[in-house]
């Protein structure tokens, strides 16, 4: 089956008027079972949001190798908001870390804020676990809100498994407080980080604020 714009739009039009993500995912599952080719949707994913999830998920669900899934994403960095970048995390969780870093170093320097965000959030899975020493140096002073939130989310995720390393790094990272503060809030919101560590991170706030 070739997924033309017209075919997919016709299928979407059969969904309830207030359709939810789960309705689209059922449609995607059918396309995957039928081995559909979603490549004709590529020209429309930025202009017509309803095709974005279909294009990526139908394609990626049929690619078995994490390396090939990452290569597909790299050829298709067609992001328009945080929701779309975050939805791809699970497709690269099995990638080897060194290869992932080779992509991320390029992404975090992109002019596109949602590609920069992807350079951070792609590690929020087992892919980034135990790699605080390599990932924390990627953090930089970005002024875009959703990039900052991506950094904060990754910092908090690293703190789940390596709180001591994250804590020591935060005492001397010289990042803008808007990033450190968001990271501390994410840490405090986490159910996987002990109250003792949360208090220690909160204790950094006065000194971090003074640096601004």
Tab-separated table of C-alpha atoms in Angstrom:
chain	number	residue	atom	x	y	z
A	1	UNK	CA	0.000	0.000	0.000
A	2	UNK	CA	1.250	3.478	-0.903
A	3	UNK	CA	0.128	6.107	1.592
A	4	UNK	CA	-0.750	9.093	-0.513
A	5	UNK	CA	-1.904	12.321	1.103
A	6	UNK	CA	-5.425	11.740	-0.230
A	7	UNK	CA	-5.664	8.162	1.066
A	8	UNK	CA	-4.490	9.025	4.569
A	9	UNK	CA	-6.686	12.117	4.754
A	10	UNK	CA	-9.681	10.016	3.722
A	11	UNK	CA	-8.905	7.530	6.525
A	12	UNK	CA	-8.507	10.359	9.032
A	13	UNK	CA	-11.822	11.817	7.896
A	14	UNK	CA	-13.543	8.576	8.955
A	15	UNK	CA	-12.388	9.058	12.548
A	16	UNK	CA	-14.592	10.789	15.140
A	17	UNK	CA	-14.588	14.572	14.883
A	18	UNK	CA	-12.803	14.815	18.243
A	19	UNK	CA	-10.414	11.939	17.506
A	20	UNK	CA	-7.582	11.235	19.949
A	21	UNK	CA	-3.992	10.079	19.548
A	22	UNK	CA	-5.087	6.486	20.201
A	23	UNK	CA	-7.340	6.657	17.134
A	24	UNK	CA	-4.431	7.726	14.939
A	25	UNK	CA	-2.275	5.001	16.506
A	26	UNK	CA	-4.838	2.352	15.559
A	27	UNK	CA	-4.693	3.653	12.005
A	28	UNK	CA	-0.898	3.536	12.117
A	29	UNK	CA	-0.965	-0.048	13.425
A	30	UNK	CA	-3.091	-1.080	10.445
A	31	UNK	CA	-0.742	0.607	8.007
A	32	UNK	CA	2.224	-1.147	9.623
A	33	UNK	CA	0.516	-4.548	9.450
A	34	UNK	CA	-0.082	-3.934	5.749
A	35	UNK	CA	3.532	-2.913	5.168
A	36	UNK	CA	2.527	0.519	3.922
A	37	UNK	CA	4.970	2.937	2.314
A	38	UNK	CA	4.594	6.339	4.009
A	39	UNK	CA	7.248	8.142	1.950
A	40	UNK	CA	4.710	10.100	-0.185
A	41	UNK	CA	3.634	11.949	2.986
A	42	UNK	CA	7.034	13.532	3.532
A	43	UNK	CA	6.330	16.805	1.681
A	44	UNK	CA	3.309	17.482	3.891
A	45	UNK	CA	4.441	16.747	7.441
A	46	UNK	CA	5.453	20.313	8.310
A	47	UNK	CA	2.522	22.028	6.654
A	48	UNK	CA	-0.185	19.553	7.670
A	49	UNK	CA	0.353	18.254	11.182
A	50	UNK	CA	-2.083	15.348	10.881
A	51	UNK	CA	0.449	13.515	8.704
A	52	UNK	CA	3.463	13.917	10.981
A	53	UNK	CA	2.851	11.016	13.344
A	54	UNK	CA	1.726	8.744	10.506
A	55	UNK	CA	4.814	9.457	8.402
A	56	UNK	CA	7.298	8.817	11.206
A	57	UNK	CA	5.639	5.955	13.039
A	58	UNK	CA	4.621	3.917	10.001
A	59	UNK	CA	8.152	4.226	8.651
A	60	UNK	CA	10.029	3.633	11.909
A	61	UNK	CA	7.891	0.718	13.101
A	62	UNK	CA	8.931	-1.179	9.974
A	63	UNK	CA	12.672	-0.540	10.438
A	64	UNK	CA	14.162	-3.206	12.715
A	65	UNK	CA	17.671	-1.839	13.254
A	66	UNK	CA	18.197	0.996	15.762
A	67	UNK	CA	21.031	2.270	13.569
A	68	UNK	CA	18.753	2.424	10.534
A	69	UNK	CA	15.964	4.063	12.551
A	70	UNK	CA	18.405	6.751	13.662
A	71	UNK	CA	19.570	7.249	10.090
A	72	UNK	CA	15.945	7.652	8.981
A	73	UNK	CA	15.320	10.296	11.644
A	74	UNK	CA	18.520	12.073	10.665
A	75	UNK	CA	17.345	12.259	7.042
A	76	UNK	CA	13.973	13.540	8.206
A	77	UNK	CA	14.537	16.219	10.831
A	78	UNK	CA	11.142	17.683	10.037
A	79	UNK	CA	10.195	18.899	13.495
A	80	UNK	CA	7.761	21.669	14.279
A	81	UNK	CA	7.207	21.372	18.033
A	82	UNK	CA	8.370	19.565	21.157
A	83	UNK	CA	5.652	16.917	20.971
A	84	UNK	CA	6.947	15.506	17.715
A	85	UNK	CA	10.575	15.316	18.826
A	86	UNK	CA	9.745	13.649	22.136
A	87	UNK	CA	7.624	11.011	20.437
A	88	UNK	CA	10.689	9.570	18.711
A	89	UNK	CA	12.710	8.779	21.850
A	90	UNK	CA	11.684	5.130	22.000
A	91	UNK	CA	12.835	4.454	18.453
A	92	UNK	CA	16.496	5.137	19.281
A	93	UNK	CA	16.743	3.713	22.805
A	94	UNK	CA	18.714	0.677	21.545
A	95	UNK	CA	21.256	2.717	19.585
A	96	UNK	CA	24.906	2.373	20.592
A	97	UNK	CA	25.880	5.379	22.664
A	98	UNK	CA	28.943	6.468	20.683
A	99	UNK	CA	26.935	6.624	17.474
A	100	UNK	CA	24.165	8.549	19.237
A	101	UNK	CA	26.673	11.106	20.479
A	102	UNK	CA	28.004	11.658	16.961
A	103	UNK	CA	24.511	12.792	15.965
A	104	UNK	CA	23.801	14.743	19.148
A	105	UNK	CA	26.918	16.900	18.928
A	106	UNK	CA	25.640	18.159	15.594
A	107	UNK	CA	22.015	18.518	16.662
A	108	UNK	CA	22.678	20.695	19.719
A	109	UNK	CA	24.344	23.262	17.436
A	110	UNK	CA	21.441	23.416	14.979
A	111	UNK	CA	19.718	26.699	14.168
A	112	UNK	CA	16.378	24.894	14.561
A	113	UNK	CA	15.328	24.844	18.247
A	114	UNK	CA	13.427	21.580	17.944
A	115	UNK	CA	16.418	19.826	16.421
A	116	UNK	CA	18.482	21.180	19.318
A	117	UNK	CA	15.889	19.823	21.735
A	118	UNK	CA	16.058	16.434	20.006
A	119	UNK	CA	19.827	16.398	20.578
A	120	UNK	CA	19.085	16.263	24.300
A	121	UNK	CA	15.836	14.350	24.687
A	122	UNK	CA	16.974	11.471	22.460
A	123	UNK	CA	18.962	10.274	25.492
A	124	UNK	CA	16.009	10.139	27.890
A	125	UNK	CA	15.833	6.351	27.939
A	126	UNK	CA	18.291	3.565	28.631
A	127	UNK	CA	20.388	5.115	25.841
A	128	UNK	CA	21.617	7.844	28.188
A	129	UNK	CA	21.714	5.838	31.398
A	130	UNK	CA	25.136	5.849	33.064
A	131	UNK	CA	26.574	8.442	30.677
A	132	UNK	CA	26.444	11.618	32.745
A	133	UNK	CA	30.160	12.286	32.190
A	134	UNK	CA	29.639	12.424	28.429
A	135	UNK	CA	26.208	14.078	28.312
A	136	UNK	CA	26.540	16.894	30.838
A	137	UNK	CA	29.205	18.694	28.740
A	138	UNK	CA	26.621	18.934	25.934
A	139	UNK	CA	24.576	21.382	27.998
A	140	UNK	CA	24.773	24.977	26.791
A	141	UNK	CA	23.008	28.304	27.262
A	142	UNK	CA	20.095	28.114	24.855
A	143	UNK	CA	17.476	30.844	25.022
A	144	UNK	CA	14.581	28.878	23.513
A	145	UNK	CA	12.158	27.661	26.202
A	146	UNK	CA	11.617	24.174	24.803
A	147	UNK	CA	15.351	23.606	24.334
A	148	UNK	CA	15.925	24.617	27.950
A	149	UNK	CA	13.177	22.235	29.047
A	150	UNK	CA	14.785	19.431	27.018
A	151	UNK	CA	18.088	20.066	28.775
A	152	UNK	CA	16.386	20.191	32.173
A	153	UNK	CA	14.552	16.939	31.500
A	154	UNK	CA	17.778	15.171	30.540
A	155	UNK	CA	19.660	16.574	33.540
A	156	UNK	CA	16.913	15.297	35.849
A	157	UNK	CA	16.961	11.899	34.139
A	158	UNK	CA	20.716	11.635	34.650
A	159	UNK	CA	20.238	12.581	38.311
A	160	UNK	CA	18.039	9.505	38.799
A	161	UNK	CA	21.025	7.218	38.227
A	162	UNK	CA	24.054	9.434	38.895
A	163	UNK	CA	22.945	12.123	41.366
A	164	UNK	CA	26.422	12.760	42.767
A	165	UNK	CA	27.898	13.490	39.338
A	166	UNK	CA	25.006	15.756	38.378
A	167	UNK	CA	25.177	17.583	41.708
A	168	UNK	CA	28.915	18.267	41.452
A	169	UNK	CA	28.528	19.379	37.843
A	170	UNK	CA	25.717	21.763	38.749
A	171	UNK	CA	27.808	23.482	41.407
A	172	UNK	CA	30.180	24.717	38.717
A	173	UNK	CA	28.550	24.538	35.295
A	174	UNK	CA	28.101	28.316	34.765
A	175	UNK	CA	24.857	27.826	32.848
A	176	UNK	CA	22.105	30.387	32.991
A	177	UNK	CA	19.864	29.943	36.025
A	178	UNK	CA	16.862	29.446	33.755
A	179	UNK	CA	18.340	26.049	32.806
A	180	UNK	CA	19.659	25.047	36.227
A	181	UNK	CA	16.449	26.166	37.903
A	182	UNK	CA	14.295	24.160	35.515
A	183	UNK	CA	16.514	21.127	36.054
A	184	UNK	CA	16.189	21.386	39.835
A	185	UNK	CA	12.421	21.655	39.492
A	186	UNK	CA	12.382	18.538	37.301
A	187	UNK	CA	14.516	16.741	39.884
A	188	UNK	CA	12.138	17.764	42.657
A	189	UNK	CA	9.163	16.544	40.609
A	190	UNK	CA	10.699	13.123	40.028
A	191	UNK	CA	9.374	10.124	41.957
A	192	UNK	CA	12.653	8.301	41.272
A	193	UNK	CA	14.953	10.669	43.151
A	194	UNK	CA	15.216	10.527	46.946
A	195	UNK	CA	14.028	13.378	49.148
A	196	UNK	CA	17.574	13.711	50.473
A	197	UNK	CA	18.924	14.425	47.010
A	198	UNK	CA	16.049	16.755	46.226
A	199	UNK	CA	16.900	18.830	49.281
A	200	UNK	CA	20.565	18.949	48.304
A	201	UNK	CA	19.716	20.157	44.812
A	202	UNK	CA	17.261	22.735	46.158
A	203	UNK	CA	20.040	23.976	48.403
A	204	UNK	CA	22.020	25.024	45.324
A	205	UNK	CA	19.415	27.561	44.237
A	206	UNK	CA	20.654	30.616	46.195
A	207	UNK	CA	24.214	30.323	44.907
A	208	UNK	CA	23.103	29.582	41.365
A	209	UNK	CA	20.852	32.638	41.363
A	210	UNK	CA	23.704	34.847	42.574
A	211	UNK	CA	25.760	33.958	39.497
A	212	UNK	CA	23.275	35.688	37.179
